[in-house]
Amino acid sequence: MLMPTLDLLKIAYGRFIIGAYNVQNMEQVLAVFRGSLAAQAPVIVATVPFARDYAGAQMLQAMVRAADEMYPGAVAALHLDHGDEAHCLDAIRSGAYHSVMIDASHMPFEENIRVTRRIVERAHAAGLAVEAELGVVTGQEARHSGDAHAALTDPDQAAEFVARTGCDSLAVAIGTSHGAYKFQGEQRLHFDRLAEIQSRLPQNFPLVLHGASSVPADDVARINAAGGRLNPNARGVDPADFARAWPLGVAKINIHTDAHLLWYRVHREHFRDHPENFDFRHPGSIFMQAFEQLIVTRSKQLGCAGQLDEVRVQRYAAA
Ligand code: 13P
């Protein structure tokens, strides 16, 4: 069942977090829907502009529709991740998406507000929700080149931003970054900052954490053992921290890198162990199973596993 993103976030608020998984191919779309069923967890299927360029926006949208028909017991929403204005408008016009993220966080504050406001008006008129971003969630290199603390979301600005833009959820910067190299040494998420942000925002306003892959050490070691070249010190977010984040208003986290690592690991091991086998369905099937299993594991850590009955009850109560 496809369901509006905002309905899911409202149900999740304060009780659990929903995983948003970035997809770019059929294997990932199938695994995300199977993962939702196996975990009995709601999921958000996310597509970044790069994925839409790679697979074709129509193809991704059609795959999500097809997966929904194949797995009607799964619960999912379709979300545009990191859109600029043009991508957001395209997704809104498509009629296939339930929400868009307008990413204007690299712009000055007032410009971010203007751009976000424009997308909110267009999206709300079409019945879609809008995620916006304030603060800097970036790659590790950029974070370490400047004052990382200055890049965190400012709680007062967050309150002003939400009030003036009318956005429905806000991605905040509390120390995560995109990619496999998030932390040097110990990870440090700024929960104190998260609590301050939550206290300044309207009640039950959903927050989002980007850069939430955990970069499993076992995957990194197996990739390198199969001939890959990843920095063995690659570190991600400790999944144990998710349980600290939902009482502080985080209702959605984004996971992209962990799926890339799985793809990398499965294919490297496959070609190392079966050099005679050139049938792409073999590593493809192993990848789908592994990604489905990752979604089951993450859903337990996010507290959203086993929530589908409750989601359906709330959905019909609201209808
Ligand atoms: P990761 O790189 O941690 O998977 O983050 C993905 C993300 O935030 C996509 O928007």
GROMACS .gro file of C-alpha atoms and ligand atoms in nm:
model
  329
    1MET     CA    1   0.000   0.000   0.000
    2LEU     CA    2   0.132   0.343  -0.093
    3MET     CA    3   0.067   0.608   0.170
    4PRO     CA    4   0.140   0.982   0.202
    5THR     CA    5   0.478   1.050   0.361
    6LEU     CA    6   0.337   1.301   0.607
    7ASP     CA    7   0.078   1.056   0.739
    8LEU     CA    8   0.360   0.812   0.809
    9LEU     CA    9   0.575   1.076   0.979
   10LYS     CA   10   0.285   1.185   1.201
   11ILE     CA   11   0.223   0.826   1.312
   12ALA     CA   12   0.594   0.775   1.376
   13TYR     CA   13   0.656   1.097   1.569
   14GLY     CA   14   0.790   1.033   1.918
   15ARG     CA   15   0.738   0.656   1.887
   16PHE     CA   16   0.972   0.530   1.615
   17ILE     CA   17   1.170   0.633   1.308
   18ILE     CA   18   1.099   0.539   0.947
   19GLY     CA   19   1.391   0.442   0.722
   20ALA     CA   20   1.412   0.621   0.386
   21TYR     CA   21   1.611   0.405   0.146
   22ASN     CA   22   1.758   0.553  -0.170
   23VAL     CA   23   1.696   0.339  -0.477
   24GLN     CA   24   1.825   0.343  -0.833
   25ASN     CA   25   1.746   0.001  -0.975
   26MET     CA   26   1.494  -0.282  -0.976
   27GLU     CA   27   1.686  -0.492  -0.726
   28GLN     CA   28   1.671  -0.215  -0.467
   29VAL     CA   29   1.302  -0.138  -0.523
   30LEU     CA   30   1.208  -0.506  -0.481
   31ALA     CA   31   1.428  -0.541  -0.173
   32VAL     CA   32   1.276  -0.233  -0.006
   33PHE     CA   33   0.918  -0.361  -0.054
   34ARG     CA   34   1.017  -0.712   0.057
   35GLY     CA   35   1.197  -0.558   0.354
   36SER     CA   36   0.881  -0.369   0.452
   37LEU     CA   37   0.682  -0.693   0.442
   38ALA     CA   38   0.943  -0.904   0.621
   39ALA     CA   39   0.990  -0.644   0.897
   40GLN     CA   40   0.622  -0.537   0.900
   41ALA     CA   41   0.765  -0.186   0.891
   42PRO     CA   42   0.667   0.122   0.691
   43VAL     CA   43   0.938   0.239   0.450
   44ILE     CA   44   1.007   0.548   0.244
   45VAL     CA   45   1.142   0.489  -0.106
   46ALA     CA   46   1.371   0.780  -0.190
   47THR     CA   47   1.512   0.884  -0.527
   48VAL     CA   48   1.784   1.144  -0.569
   49PRO     CA   49   1.818   1.337  -0.897
   50PHE     CA   50   2.126   1.124  -0.987
   51ALA     CA   51   1.910   0.811  -0.962
   52ARG     CA   52   1.639   0.971  -1.176
   53ASP     CA   53   1.904   1.058  -1.437
   54TYR     CA   54   2.051   0.707  -1.419
   55ALA     CA   55   1.736   0.495  -1.436
   56GLY     CA   56   1.492   0.750  -1.576
   57ALA     CA   57   1.231   0.912  -1.353
   58GLN     CA   58   0.945   0.732  -1.531
   59MET     CA   59   1.118   0.397  -1.489
   60LEU     CA   60   1.170   0.449  -1.115
   61GLN     CA   61   0.812   0.562  -1.069
   62ALA     CA   62   0.681   0.263  -1.268
   63MET     CA   63   0.895   0.022  -1.067
   64VAL     CA   64   0.755   0.157  -0.741
   65ARG     CA   65   0.398   0.120  -0.875
   66ALA     CA   66   0.474  -0.235  -0.989
   67ALA     CA   67   0.633  -0.330  -0.657
   68ASP     CA   68   0.328  -0.194  -0.477
   69GLU     CA   69   0.106  -0.422  -0.691
   70MET     CA   70   0.335  -0.720  -0.626
   71TYR     CA   71   0.353  -0.659  -0.249
   72PRO     CA   72   0.022  -0.499  -0.144
   73GLY     CA   73   0.094  -0.587   0.219
   74ALA     CA   74   0.397  -0.356   0.227
   75VAL     CA   75   0.353   0.010   0.327
   76ALA     CA   76   0.562   0.268   0.145
   77ALA     CA   77   0.575   0.632   0.039
   78LEU     CA   78   0.768   0.771  -0.259
   79HIS     CA   79   0.993   1.068  -0.181
   80LEU     CA   80   1.221   1.288  -0.391
   81ASP     CA   81   1.550   1.330  -0.203
   82HIS     CA   82   1.778   1.634  -0.249
   83GLY     CA   83   1.580   1.802  -0.524
   84ASP     CA   84   1.657   2.143  -0.666
   85GLU     CA   85   1.358   2.352  -0.775
   86ALA     CA   86   1.337   2.193  -1.121
   87HIS     CA   87   1.348   1.836  -0.989
   88CYS     CA   88   1.089   1.916  -0.721
   89LEU     CA   89   0.851   2.067  -0.975
   90ASP     CA   90   0.898   1.768  -1.203
   91ALA     CA   91   0.824   1.525  -0.919
   92ILE     CA   92   0.518   1.728  -0.814
   93ARG     CA   93   0.385   1.728  -1.173
   94SER     CA   94   0.441   1.352  -1.210
   95GLY     CA   95   0.162   1.268  -0.967
   96ALA     CA   96   0.370   0.971  -0.848
   97TYR     CA   97   0.542   1.124  -0.544
   98HIS     CA   98   0.410   1.176  -0.193
   99SER     CA   99   0.677   1.424  -0.084
  100VAL     CA  100   0.975   1.619  -0.209
  101MET     CA  101   1.286   1.747  -0.037
  102ILE     CA  102   1.392   2.089  -0.154
  103ASP     CA  103   1.762   2.117  -0.083
  104ALA     CA  104   1.854   2.483  -0.064
  105SER     CA  105   2.061   2.450   0.254
  106HIS     CA  106   2.377   2.563   0.072
  107MET     CA  107   2.211   2.899   0.002
  108PRO     CA  108   2.205   3.196   0.238
  109PHE     CA  109   1.925   3.178   0.499
  110GLU     CA  110   1.688   3.422   0.328
  111GLU     CA  111   1.739   3.260  -0.012
  112ASN     CA  112   1.678   2.914   0.140
  113ILE     CA  113   1.350   3.048   0.282
  114ARG     CA  114   1.242   3.200  -0.053
  115VAL     CA  115   1.317   2.886  -0.256
  116THR     CA  116   1.162   2.652   0.002
  117ARG     CA  117   0.850   2.870   0.028
  118ARG     CA  118   0.802   2.858  -0.351
  119ILE     CA  119   0.818   2.476  -0.348
  120VAL     CA  120   0.589   2.449  -0.045
  121GLU     CA  121   0.320   2.647  -0.228
  122ARG     CA  122   0.339   2.429  -0.538
  123ALA     CA  123   0.364   2.103  -0.346
  124HIS     CA  124   0.080   2.176  -0.104
  125ALA     CA  125  -0.146   2.276  -0.392
  126ALA     CA  126  -0.087   1.928  -0.534
  127GLY     CA  127  -0.120   1.748  -0.199
  128LEU     CA  128   0.250   1.666  -0.143
  129ALA     CA  129   0.453   1.728   0.170
  130VAL     CA  130   0.784   1.915   0.170
  131GLU     CA  131   1.103   1.837   0.357
  132ALA     CA  132   1.350   2.126   0.375
  133GLU     CA  133   1.700   2.147   0.515
  134LEU     CA  134   1.878   2.391   0.741
  135GLY     CA  135   2.243   2.353   0.842
  136VAL     CA  136   2.522   2.169   0.665
  137VAL     CA  137   2.507   1.792   0.615
  138THR     CA  138   2.784   1.728   0.371
  139GLY     CA  139   3.073   1.498   0.284
  140GLN     CA  140   3.345   1.448   0.541
  141GLU     CA  141   3.609   1.653   0.359
  142ALA     CA  142   3.407   1.973   0.366
  143ARG     CA  143   3.310   1.923   0.729
  144HIS     CA  144   3.667   1.892   0.838
  145SER     CA  145   3.783   2.191   0.639
  146GLY     CA  146   3.583   2.432   0.853
  147ASP     CA  147   3.428   2.475   1.193
  148ALA     CA  148   3.202   2.167   1.219
  149HIS     CA  149   3.006   2.322   1.507
  150ALA     CA  150   2.916   2.626   1.296
  151ALA     CA  151   2.758   2.389   1.042
  152LEU     CA  152   2.508   2.251   1.296
  153THR     CA  153   2.149   2.369   1.265
  154ASP     CA  154   2.078   2.679   1.474
  155PRO     CA  155   1.765   2.617   1.688
  156ASP     CA  156   1.636   2.976   1.667
  157GLN     CA  157   1.685   2.983   1.293
  158ALA     CA  158   1.506   2.648   1.267
  159ALA     CA  159   1.198   2.790   1.441
  160GLU     CA  160   1.195   3.098   1.215
  161PHE     CA  161   1.258   2.885   0.905
  162VAL     CA  162   0.969   2.646   0.974
  163ALA     CA  163   0.730   2.931   1.054
  164ARG     CA  164   0.816   3.131   0.742
  165THR     CA  165   0.838   2.846   0.490
  166GLY     CA  166   0.548   2.626   0.602
  167CYS     CA  167   0.757   2.315   0.533
  168ASP     CA  168   0.627   1.986   0.674
  169SER     CA  169   0.951   1.835   0.803
  170LEU     CA  170   1.304   1.960   0.851
  171ALA     CA  171   1.638   1.790   0.789
  172VAL     CA  172   1.878   1.909   1.056
  173ALA     CA  173   2.254   1.897   1.089
  174ILE     CA  174   2.365   1.747   1.423
  175GLY     CA  175   2.695   1.590   1.317
  176THR     CA  176   2.612   1.337   1.046
  177SER     CA  177   2.745   1.359   0.691
  178HIS     CA  178   2.686   1.172   0.367
  179GLY     CA  179   2.912   0.887   0.256
  180ALA     CA  180   3.127   0.616   0.413
  181TYR     CA  181   3.367   0.842   0.604
  182LYS     CA  182   3.152   1.027   0.853
  183PHE     CA  183   3.364   1.027   1.164
  184GLN     CA  184   3.729   1.029   1.254
  185GLY     CA  185   3.776   0.838   1.579
  186GLU     CA  186   3.464   0.836   1.796
  187GLN     CA  187   3.132   0.930   1.638
  188ARG     CA  188   2.967   1.233   1.789
  189LEU     CA  189   2.605   1.319   1.730
  190HIS     CA  190   2.493   1.639   1.901
  191PHE     CA  191   2.182   1.523   2.084
  192ASP     CA  192   2.190   1.836   2.300
  193ARG     CA  193   2.149   2.040   1.981
  194LEU     CA  194   1.870   1.812   1.863
  195ALA     CA  195   1.683   1.862   2.191
  196GLU     CA  196   1.717   2.240   2.160
  197ILE     CA  197   1.584   2.233   1.804
  198GLN     CA  198   1.288   2.017   1.905
  199SER     CA  199   1.201   2.249   2.194
  200ARG     CA  200   1.179   2.552   1.961
  201LEU     CA  201   0.958   2.390   1.696
  202PRO     CA  202   0.580   2.343   1.691
  203GLN     CA  203   0.459   2.035   1.878
  204ASN     CA  204   0.505   1.707   1.691
  205PHE     CA  205   0.699   1.865   1.406
  206PRO     CA  206   0.895   1.582   1.235
  207LEU     CA  207   1.272   1.607   1.205
  208VAL     CA  208   1.490   1.418   0.959
  209LEU     CA  209   1.846   1.292   0.982
  210HIS     CA  210   2.043   1.261   0.662
  211GLY     CA  211   2.369   1.071   0.651
  212ALA     CA  212   2.242   0.792   0.877
  213SER     CA  213   2.418   0.491   0.723
  214SER     CA  214   2.605   0.289   0.981
  215VAL     CA  215   2.885   0.169   0.745
  216PRO     CA  216   2.911  -0.180   0.902
  217ALA     CA  217   3.273  -0.266   0.985
  218ASP     CA  218   3.209  -0.625   0.874
  219ASP     CA  219   3.108  -0.511   0.524
  220VAL     CA  220   3.414  -0.284   0.498
  221ALA     CA  221   3.645  -0.570   0.605
  222ARG     CA  222   3.481  -0.817   0.363
  223ILE     CA  223   3.500  -0.568   0.075
  224ASN     CA  224   3.870  -0.514   0.136
  225ALA     CA  225   3.928  -0.891   0.173
  226ALA     CA  226   3.769  -0.933  -0.170
  227GLY     CA  227   4.002  -0.679  -0.333
  228GLY     CA  228   3.818  -0.354  -0.257
  229ARG     CA  229   3.987  -0.039  -0.142
  230LEU     CA  230   3.802   0.128   0.141
  231ASN     CA  231   3.964   0.307   0.427
  232PRO     CA  232   3.939   0.045   0.706
  233ASN     CA  233   3.858   0.328   0.948
  234ALA     CA  234   3.535   0.413   0.764
  235ARG     CA  235   3.272   0.484   1.030
  236GLY     CA  236   2.902   0.556   1.026
  237VAL     CA  237   2.624   0.623   1.274
  238ASP     CA  238   2.591   0.374   1.560
  239PRO     CA  239   2.242   0.219   1.515
  240ALA     CA  240   2.206   0.215   1.895
  241ASP     CA  241   2.172   0.595   1.872
  242PHE     CA  242   1.844   0.576   1.681
  243ALA     CA  243   1.657   0.500   2.003
  244ARG     CA  244   1.787   0.829   2.146
  245ALA     CA  245   1.670   1.022   1.839
  246TRP     CA  246   1.298   0.939   1.817
  247PRO     CA  247   1.203   1.088   2.155
  248LEU     CA  248   1.372   1.406   2.028
  249GLY     CA  249   1.146   1.431   1.723
  250VAL     CA  250   1.339   1.246   1.453
  251ALA     CA  251   1.078   1.058   1.248
  252LYS     CA  252   1.281   0.975   0.933
  253ILE     CA  253   1.640   0.885   0.860
  254ASN     CA  254   1.810   0.847   0.523
  255ILE     CA  255   2.018   0.546   0.424
  256HIS     CA  256   2.204   0.532   0.094
  257THR     CA  257   2.571   0.443   0.152
  258ASP     CA  258   2.496   0.114   0.332
  259ALA     CA  259   2.320  -0.017   0.020
  260HIS     CA  260   2.615   0.082  -0.200
  261LEU     CA  261   2.848  -0.104   0.037
  262LEU     CA  262   2.629  -0.414   0.018
  263TRP     CA  263   2.629  -0.401  -0.363
  264TYR     CA  264   3.006  -0.359  -0.365
  265ARG     CA  265   3.062  -0.642  -0.116
  266VAL     CA  266   2.823  -0.890  -0.282
  267HIS     CA  267   2.967  -0.838  -0.632
  268ARG     CA  268   3.332  -0.843  -0.524
  269GLU     CA  269   3.280  -1.166  -0.331
  270HIS     CA  270   3.077  -1.319  -0.613
  271PHE     CA  271   3.341  -1.255  -0.879
  272ARG     CA  272   3.622  -1.364  -0.646
  273ASP     CA  273   3.448  -1.688  -0.547
  274HIS     CA  274   3.279  -1.775  -0.879
  275PRO     CA  275   3.511  -1.647  -1.155
  276GLU     CA  276   3.343  -1.877  -1.408
  277ASN     CA  277   2.992  -1.740  -1.343
  278PHE     CA  278   2.888  -1.439  -1.550
  279ASP     CA  279   2.512  -1.455  -1.487
  280PHE     CA  280   2.415  -1.123  -1.329
  281ARG     CA  281   2.110  -1.280  -1.162
  282HIS     CA  282   2.330  -1.466  -0.915
  283PRO     CA  283   2.490  -1.164  -0.744
  284GLY     CA  284   2.164  -0.974  -0.805
  285SER     CA  285   1.966  -1.230  -0.602
  286ILE     CA  286   2.225  -1.232  -0.323
  287PHE     CA  287   2.217  -0.850  -0.316
  288MET     CA  288   1.835  -0.840  -0.292
  289GLN     CA  289   1.835  -1.084  -0.001
  290ALA     CA  290   2.112  -0.893   0.177
  291PHE     CA  291   1.940  -0.555   0.126
  292GLU     CA  292   1.606  -0.696   0.245
  293GLN     CA  293   1.785  -0.829   0.554
  294LEU     CA  294   1.948  -0.490   0.614
  295ILE     CA  295   1.603  -0.329   0.610
  296VAL     CA  296   1.474  -0.584   0.861
  297THR     CA  297   1.772  -0.519   1.091
  298ARG     CA  298   1.747  -0.139   1.060
  299SER     CA  299   1.370  -0.147   1.114
  300LYS     CA  300   1.423  -0.323   1.447
  301GLN     CA  301   1.685  -0.064   1.545
  302LEU     CA  302   1.456   0.219   1.434
  303GLY     CA  303   1.165   0.084   1.635
  304CYS     CA  304   0.941   0.066   1.326
  305ALA     CA  305   0.947  -0.314   1.288
  306GLY     CA  306   0.609  -0.473   1.362
  307GLN     CA  307   0.424  -0.141   1.329
  308LEU     CA  308   0.222  -0.207   1.013
  309ASP     CA  309  -0.102  -0.306   1.192
  310GLU     CA  310  -0.084   0.016   1.395
  311VAL     CA  311  -0.008   0.219   1.080
  312ARG     CA  312  -0.315   0.074   0.906
  313VAL     CA  313  -0.539   0.136   1.208
  314GLN     CA  314  -0.428   0.500   1.232
  315ARG     CA  315  -0.460   0.545   0.856
  316TYR     CA  316  -0.821   0.425   0.852
  317ALA     CA  317  -0.904   0.620   1.167
  318ALA     CA  318  -0.779   0.938   0.996
  319ALA     CA  319  -0.963   0.867   0.668
  32013P     P1  320   2.433   0.805   0.386
  32013P     O1  321   2.544   0.847   0.295
  32013P     O2  322   2.474   0.803   0.529
  32013P     O3  323   2.368   0.680   0.344
  32013P     O4  324   2.321   0.921   0.377
  32013P     C1  325   2.225   0.919   0.275
  32013P     C2  326   2.144   1.042   0.272
  32013P     O5  327   2.137   1.118   0.365
  32013P     C3  328   2.066   1.064   0.148
  32013P     O6  329   1.993   1.182   0.152
   0.00000   0.00000   0.00000
